[in-house]
Amino acid sequence: GGEGDAARFLLVTGPNMGGKSTVLRQACLTVLMAHLGCWVAAEACSLSPVDRIFTRVGANDAIMAGLSTFRVELEETSLILKHATARSLVILDELGRGTATFDGMAIAHGTLRHLALETRCRCLFATHYHALSREFERANPHVALFHMACAVDEGSRAVTFLYRFQPGACNRSHGIHVAKLAGLAPPVLEEAAAASQALEDEVEERRLLESLRQVLRARGDAA
C-alpha cells in the first residue's frame, strides 16, 4: 500500500486451513516480485519501497544447537524486533503457539503492540488468539482486523472455506472441524466439542464480569 494508508498492521484471524498462511506468503512473494520488476498476480499494484522482508512462519527446532521449536521461534522474533524499520515488511504466523496458552498470548500481544505502535512497520500478523483482536475492534489508525472467510453449518459442524480475505475478525478457529477431517473418532470429537464450549463459556463469563467491574469503577470515580 501507499504511505497514506490508515493501518499498516493487519491482524489476521480465521479457521484452521482457511488460507491465512498462504496469504502471508503470497504478500511477501508479491512484494519481492514487484521490486524485481516482475509481473504480479494482482488487478492493480501500488507499492512503496521495502527495505527488508522478515518472516516468522512454520515450526522448526535446532536440536544440534540445543534449541527447541519455541526457542527458535522466539530467536527469529527477536531478530525482527531488533532490525525491522518503518519501511520493512513483516509476517508472523501464529506466534506463541509453542508454549502455554497465556504465556504464548502474552508474548504475541507484546510483539504485536511493539511492531504496530513503536516500529510501525508493514505487517501481517496471523493468530488463533482471538482475544488479541478485541483491543482493536474499534477503528484506529494503527491496526486493522482481517479474516479468512468461511461458511459454517452449526448443526453438522461442517466448515466450507471460502478463501476470501475480508475485513473484520473471526472469533473461532473451528479446530474441531479439522479434527473431523483428520478422522478422529466421533466420541473423541463429541467430548472435545463439549470441552471447547465449556471453556469458551467460562472465558466469556470472566470477560463480561471484568467489563462490568470496569463500568462500576468508572461510575464510582465519576461520582
Tab-separated table of N, CA and C in Angstrom, residues 106-213:
chain	number	residue	atom	x	y	z
A	106	ALA	N	0.499	-13.716	25.713
A	106	ALA	CA	1.164	-12.521	26.254
A	106	ALA	C	2.337	-12.107	25.363
A	107	ILE	N	3.123	-13.092	24.892
A	107	ILE	CA	4.248	-12.790	24.007
A	107	ILE	C	3.741	-12.233	22.677
A	108	ALA	N	2.679	-12.851	22.147
A	108	ALA	CA	2.101	-12.362	20.900
A	108	ALA	C	1.583	-10.937	21.065
A	109	HIS	N	0.939	-10.663	22.205
A	109	HIS	CA	0.385	-9.332	22.463
A	109	HIS	C	1.494	-8.283	22.544
A	110	GLY	N	2.560	-8.610	23.280
A	110	GLY	CA	3.663	-7.658	23.404
A	110	GLY	C	4.338	-7.384	22.072
A	111	THR	N	4.539	-8.434	21.281
A	111	THR	CA	5.162	-8.280	19.961
A	111	THR	C	4.280	-7.462	19.038
A	112	LEU	N	2.998	-7.756	19.058
A	112	LEU	CA	2.034	-7.032	18.223
A	112	LEU	C	2.088	-5.537	18.517
A	113	ARG	N	1.998	-5.188	19.796
A	113	ARG	CA	1.964	-3.771	20.165
A	113	ARG	C	3.276	-3.065	19.809
A	114	HIS	N	4.397	-3.747	19.981
A	114	HIS	CA	5.679	-3.115	19.662
A	114	HIS	C	5.782	-2.828	18.164
A	115	LEU	N	5.448	-3.822	17.341
A	115	LEU	CA	5.563	-3.629	15.897
A	115	LEU	C	4.549	-2.614	15.380
A	116	ALA	N	3.340	-2.638	15.945
A	116	ALA	CA	2.278	-1.753	15.459
A	116	ALA	C	2.435	-0.319	15.950
A	117	LEU	N	2.860	-0.152	17.206
A	117	LEU	CA	2.862	1.180	17.798
A	117	LEU	C	4.248	1.815	17.898
A	118	GLU	N	5.305	0.994	17.966
A	118	GLU	CA	6.662	1.529	18.077
A	118	GLU	C	7.390	1.490	16.729
A	119	THR	N	7.550	0.297	16.182
A	119	THR	CA	8.235	0.159	14.893
A	119	THR	C	7.396	0.738	13.757
A	120	ARG	N	6.103	0.473	13.803
A	120	ARG	CA	5.137	0.928	12.783
A	120	ARG	C	5.518	0.433	11.380
A	121	CYS	N	5.903	-0.827	11.332
A	121	CYS	CA	6.228	-1.426	10.038
A	121	CYS	C	4.961	-1.940	9.364
A	122	ARG	N	5.098	-2.323	8.115
A	122	ARG	CA	4.008	-3.003	7.429
A	122	ARG	C	4.036	-4.459	7.872
A	123	CYS	N	2.926	-4.963	8.366
A	123	CYS	CA	2.943	-6.289	8.970
A	123	CYS	C	1.623	-7.018	8.772
A	124	LEU	N	1.721	-8.316	8.502
A	124	LEU	CA	0.576	-9.220	8.553
A	124	LEU	C	0.839	-10.205	9.676
A	125	PHE	N	-0.053	-10.223	10.650
A	125	PHE	CA	0.136	-10.996	11.884
A	125	PHE	C	-1.031	-11.960	12.019
A	126	ALA	N	-0.805	-13.238	11.706
A	126	ALA	CA	-1.875	-14.237	11.776
A	126	ALA	C	-1.870	-14.905	13.142
A	127	THR	N	-3.054	-15.096	13.714
A	127	THR	CA	-3.125	-15.672	15.056
A	127	THR	C	-4.440	-16.406	15.279
A	128	HIS	N	-4.395	-17.375	16.208
A	128	HIS	CA	-5.614	-18.015	16.695
A	128	HIS	C	-5.970	-17.510	18.092
A	129	TYR	N	-5.188	-16.547	18.614
A	129	TYR	CA	-5.531	-15.918	19.893
A	129	TYR	C	-6.545	-14.800	19.618
A	130	HIS	N	-7.806	-15.173	19.620
A	130	HIS	CA	-8.840	-14.226	19.212
A	130	HIS	C	-8.968	-13.031	20.154
A	131	ALA	N	-8.549	-13.225	21.406
A	131	ALA	CA	-8.634	-12.116	22.362
A	131	ALA	C	-7.758	-10.945	21.931
A	132	LEU	N	-6.729	-11.195	21.128
A	132	LEU	CA	-5.859	-10.105	20.680
A	132	LEU	C	-6.613	-9.084	19.840
A	133	SER	N	-7.646	-9.529	19.156
A	133	SER	CA	-8.361	-8.628	18.252
A	133	SER	C	-9.304	-7.682	18.985
A	134	ARG	N	-9.688	-8.006	20.235
A	134	ARG	CA	-10.688	-7.201	20.934
A	134	ARG	C	-10.221	-5.776	21.187
A	135	GLU	N	-8.922	-5.619	21.426
A	135	GLU	CA	-8.375	-4.281	21.685
A	135	GLU	C	-8.515	-3.366	20.478
A	136	PHE	N	-8.608	-3.978	19.290
A	136	PHE	CA	-8.608	-3.177	18.066
A	136	PHE	C	-9.927	-3.265	17.297
A	137	GLU	N	-10.999	-3.656	17.998
A	137	GLU	CA	-12.293	-3.761	17.339
A	137	GLU	C	-12.821	-2.392	16.918
A	138	ARG	N	-12.500	-1.375	17.705
A	138	ARG	CA	-12.872	-0.016	17.312
A	138	ARG	C	-11.844	0.509	16.310
A	139	ALA	N	-12.334	1.275	15.350
A	139	ALA	CA	-11.450	1.796	14.305
A	139	ALA	C	-10.290	2.577	14.920
A	140	ASN	N	-9.080	2.310	14.436
A	140	ASN	CA	-7.905	3.013	14.930
A	140	ASN	C	-6.906	3.134	13.783
A	141	PRO	N	-5.951	4.051	13.880
A	141	PRO	CA	-5.039	4.300	12.753
A	141	PRO	C	-3.888	3.312	12.638
A	142	HIS	N	-3.765	2.396	13.596
A	142	HIS	CA	-2.583	1.533	13.622
A	142	HIS	C	-2.842	0.095	13.185
A	143	VAL	N	-3.932	-0.504	13.630
A	143	VAL	CA	-4.188	-1.928	13.388
A	143	VAL	C	-5.563	-2.119	12.759
A	144	ALA	N	-5.590	-2.886	11.673
A	144	ALA	CA	-6.857	-3.244	11.022
A	144	ALA	C	-7.074	-4.747	11.150
A	145	LEU	N	-8.304	-5.144	11.355
A	145	LEU	CA	-8.648	-6.556	11.513
A	145	LEU	C	-9.118	-7.141	10.186
A	146	PHE	N	-8.564	-8.296	9.836
A	146	PHE	CA	-8.986	-9.026	8.646
A	146	PHE	C	-9.103	-10.508	8.990
A	147	HIS	N	-9.865	-11.237	8.177
A	147	HIS	CA	-10.008	-12.674	8.408
A	147	HIS	C	-10.210	-13.411	7.094
A	148	MET	N	-9.937	-14.714	7.134
A	148	MET	CA	-10.239	-15.582	6.013
A	148	MET	C	-11.656	-16.115	6.214
A	149	ALA	N	-12.524	-15.825	5.264
A	149	ALA	CA	-13.946	-16.124	5.435
A	149	ALA	C	-14.230	-17.618	5.288
A	150	CYS	N	-15.296	-18.055	5.958
A	150	CYS	CA	-15.769	-19.424	5.836
A	150	CYS	C	-17.263	-19.460	6.134
A	151	ALA	N	-17.934	-20.520	5.679
A	151	ALA	CA	-19.349	-20.734	5.969
A	151	ALA	C	-19.456	-21.946	6.883
A	152	VAL	N	-20.231	-21.819	7.971
A	152	VAL	CA	-20.298	-22.870	8.988
A	152	VAL	C	-21.721	-23.383	9.132
A	153	ASP	N	-21.877	-24.696	9.085
A	153	ASP	CA	-23.148	-25.353	9.394
A	153	ASP	C	-23.066	-25.795	10.848
A	154	GLU	N	-23.720	-25.056	11.749
A	154	GLU	CA	-23.598	-25.334	13.171
A	154	GLU	C	-24.143	-26.709	13.541
A	155	GLY	N	-25.130	-27.198	12.791
A	155	GLY	CA	-25.712	-28.496	13.103
A	155	GLY	C	-24.736	-29.638	12.898
A	156	SER	N	-24.065	-29.645	11.764
A	156	SER	CA	-23.134	-30.722	11.434
A	156	SER	C	-21.682	-30.356	11.718
A	157	ARG	N	-21.450	-29.099	12.118
A	157	ARG	CA	-20.108	-28.563	12.343
A	157	ARG	C	-19.269	-28.556	11.066
A	158	ALA	N	-19.918	-28.632	9.939
A	158	ALA	CA	-19.195	-28.614	8.662
A	158	ALA	C	-18.757	-27.184	8.343
A	159	VAL	N	-17.518	-27.038	7.913
A	159	VAL	CA	-16.969	-25.729	7.569
A	159	VAL	C	-16.577	-25.725	6.095
A	160	THR	N	-17.066	-24.721	5.377
A	160	THR	CA	-16.694	-24.550	3.970
A	160	THR	C	-15.771	-23.351	3.862
A	161	PHE	N	-14.551	-23.580	3.431
A	161	PHE	CA	-13.585	-22.496	3.303
A	161	PHE	C	-13.866	-21.697	2.037
A	162	LEU	N	-14.011	-20.382	2.192
A	162	LEU	CA	-14.333	-19.515	1.061
A	162	LEU	C	-13.081	-18.874	0.450
A	163	TYR	N	-11.980	-18.903	1.169
A	163	TYR	CA	-10.698	-18.361	0.690
A	163	TYR	C	-10.838	-16.912	0.226
A	164	ARG	N	-11.541	-16.128	1.043
A	164	ARG	CA	-11.691	-14.695	0.791
A	164	ARG	C	-11.107	-13.919	1.965
A	165	PHE	N	-10.272	-12.958	1.655
A	165	PHE	CA	-9.624	-12.118	2.662
A	165	PHE	C	-10.515	-10.906	2.894
A	166	GLN	N	-11.183	-10.859	4.050
A	166	GLN	CA	-12.217	-9.848	4.273
A	166	GLN	C	-11.970	-9.068	5.557
A	167	PRO	N	-12.483	-7.826	5.632
A	167	PRO	CA	-12.334	-7.018	6.844
A	167	PRO	C	-13.083	-7.636	8.023
A	168	GLY	N	-12.571	-7.360	9.235
A	168	GLY	CA	-13.224	-7.855	10.440
A	168	GLY	C	-12.486	-9.038	11.038
A	169	ALA	N	-12.903	-9.408	12.249
A	169	ALA	CA	-12.266	-10.512	12.958
A	169	ALA	C	-13.139	-11.759	12.917
A	170	CYS	N	-12.500	-12.911	13.008
A	170	CYS	CA	-13.191	-14.192	13.122
A	170	CYS	C	-12.986	-14.675	14.550
A	171	ASN	N	-14.056	-15.022	15.256
A	171	ASN	CA	-13.913	-15.357	16.674
A	171	ASN	C	-13.764	-16.844	16.955
A	172	ARG	N	-13.634	-17.664	15.899
A	172	ARG	CA	-13.430	-19.103	16.102
A	172	ARG	C	-12.446	-19.641	15.071
A	173	SER	N	-11.717	-20.691	15.473
A	173	SER	CA	-10.763	-21.315	14.568
A	173	SER	C	-11.281	-22.624	13.984
A	174	HIS	N	-12.388	-23.144	14.543
A	174	HIS	CA	-13.037	-24.360	14.035
A	174	HIS	C	-12.064	-25.540	13.983
A	175	GLY	N	-11.281	-25.687	15.050
A	175	GLY	CA	-10.334	-26.797	15.124
A	175	GLY	C	-11.009	-28.155	15.179
A	176	ILE	N	-12.220	-28.215	15.754
A	176	ILE	CA	-12.935	-29.489	15.831
A	176	ILE	C	-13.261	-29.994	14.422
A	177	HIS	N	-13.557	-29.063	13.521
A	177	HIS	CA	-13.849	-29.463	12.138
A	177	HIS	C	-12.615	-30.085	11.481
A	178	VAL	N	-11.446	-29.493	11.728
A	178	VAL	CA	-10.222	-30.044	11.170
A	178	VAL	C	-9.946	-31.427	11.767
A	179	ALA	N	-10.242	-31.590	13.063
A	179	ALA	CA	-10.074	-32.897	13.700
A	179	ALA	C	-10.986	-33.936	13.044
A	180	LYS	N	-12.179	-33.510	12.666
A	180	LYS	CA	-13.111	-34.409	11.970
A	180	LYS	C	-12.559	-34.797	10.598
A	181	LEU	N	-12.002	-33.817	9.887
A	181	LEU	CA	-11.409	-34.097	8.589
A	181	LEU	C	-10.231	-35.073	8.717
A	182	ALA	N	-9.525	-34.989	9.844
A	182	ALA	CA	-8.368	-35.850	10.069
A	182	ALA	C	-8.763	-37.267	10.469
A	183	GLY	N	-10.056	-37.475	10.742
A	183	GLY	CA	-10.525	-38.822	11.035
A	183	GLY	C	-10.566	-39.204	12.501
A	184	LEU	N	-10.548	-38.233	13.412
A	184	LEU	CA	-10.680	-38.574	14.824
A	184	LEU	C	-12.040	-39.212	15.081
A	185	ALA	N	-12.067	-40.149	16.011
A	185	ALA	CA	-13.287	-40.917	16.293
A	185	ALA	C	-14.400	-39.993	16.790
A	186	PRO	N	-15.658	-40.276	16.398
A	186	PRO	CA	-16.792	-39.441	16.829
A	186	PRO	C	-16.868	-39.216	18.339
A	187	PRO	N	-16.647	-40.241	19.205
A	187	PRO	CA	-16.698	-39.967	20.648
A	187	PRO	C	-15.669	-38.935	21.093
A	188	VAL	N	-14.490	-38.983	20.480
A	188	VAL	CA	-13.449	-38.014	20.816
A	188	VAL	C	-13.869	-36.611	20.377
A	189	LEU	N	-14.479	-36.526	19.192
A	189	LEU	CA	-14.931	-35.229	18.686
A	189	LEU	C	-16.022	-34.641	19.571
A	190	GLU	N	-16.966	-35.506	20.008
A	190	GLU	CA	-18.061	-35.032	20.857
A	190	GLU	C	-17.528	-34.503	22.185
A	191	GLU	N	-16.603	-35.248	22.788
A	191	GLU	CA	-16.045	-34.808	24.068
A	191	GLU	C	-15.238	-33.527	23.900
A	192	ALA	N	-14.481	-33.443	22.806
A	192	ALA	CA	-13.685	-32.246	22.553
A	192	ALA	C	-14.579	-31.033	22.335
A	193	ALA	N	-15.672	-31.221	21.587
A	193	ALA	CA	-16.592	-30.112	21.323
A	193	ALA	C	-17.226	-29.614	22.611
A	194	ALA	N	-17.610	-30.540	23.488
A	194	ALA	CA	-18.224	-30.160	24.764
A	194	ALA	C	-17.226	-29.404	25.640
A	195	ALA	N	-15.979	-29.903	25.690
A	195	ALA	CA	-14.959	-29.234	26.490
A	195	ALA	C	-14.642	-27.850	25.937
A	196	SER	N	-14.579	-27.740	24.616
A	196	SER	CA	-14.310	-26.457	23.979
A	196	SER	C	-15.389	-25.439	24.312
A	197	GLN	N	-16.644	-25.867	24.228
A	197	GLN	CA	-17.756	-24.953	24.515
A	197	GLN	C	-17.741	-24.507	25.968
A	198	ALA	N	-17.434	-25.449	26.884
A	198	ALA	CA	-17.388	-25.109	28.310
A	198	ALA	C	-16.293	-24.089	28.579
A	199	LEU	N	-15.126	-24.267	27.959
A	199	LEU	CA	-14.027	-23.320	28.146
A	199	LEU	C	-14.369	-21.950	27.572
A	200	GLU	N	-14.998	-21.945	26.398
A	200	GLU	CA	-15.399	-20.672	25.782
A	200	GLU	C	-16.400	-19.938	26.669
A	201	ASP	N	-17.364	-20.668	27.217
A	201	ASP	CA	-18.373	-20.052	28.094
A	201	ASP	C	-17.722	-19.470	29.346
A	202	GLU	N	-16.751	-20.205	29.917
A	202	GLU	CA	-16.076	-19.732	31.121
A	202	GLU	C	-15.282	-18.460	30.847
A	203	VAL	N	-14.534	-18.463	29.743
A	203	VAL	CA	-13.732	-17.283	29.393
A	203	VAL	C	-14.629	-16.085	29.114
A	204	GLU	N	-15.732	-16.312	28.393
A	204	GLU	CA	-16.647	-15.218	28.078
A	204	GLU	C	-17.301	-14.659	29.339
A	205	GLU	N	-17.641	-15.545	30.268
A	205	GLU	CA	-18.237	-15.091	31.529
A	205	GLU	C	-17.266	-14.216	32.303
A	206	ARG	N	-15.994	-14.628	32.348
A	206	ARG	CA	-14.984	-13.824	33.041
A	206	ARG	C	-14.797	-12.479	32.367
A	207	ARG	N	-14.818	-12.468	31.029
A	207	ARG	CA	-14.650	-11.219	30.293
A	207	ARG	C	-15.787	-10.249	30.587
A	208	LEU	N	-17.018	-10.787	30.633
A	208	LEU	CA	-18.174	-9.942	30.917
A	208	LEU	C	-18.132	-9.402	32.345
A	209	LEU	N	-17.699	-10.240	33.299
A	209	LEU	CA	-17.592	-9.783	34.684
A	209	LEU	C	-16.559	-8.673	34.816
A	210	GLU	N	-15.438	-8.828	34.108
A	210	GLU	CA	-14.400	-7.799	34.154
A	210	GLU	C	-14.901	-6.496	33.527
A	211	SER	N	-15.650	-6.610	32.438
A	211	SER	CA	-16.221	-5.409	31.805
A	211	SER	C	-17.184	-4.716	32.757
A	212	LEU	N	-17.985	-5.502	33.470
A	212	LEU	CA	-18.928	-4.935	34.433
A	212	LEU	C	-18.187	-4.229	35.562
A	213	ARG	N	-17.101	-4.843	36.048
A	213	ARG	CA	-16.309	-4.205	37.106
A	213	ARG	C	-15.749	-2.866	36.636
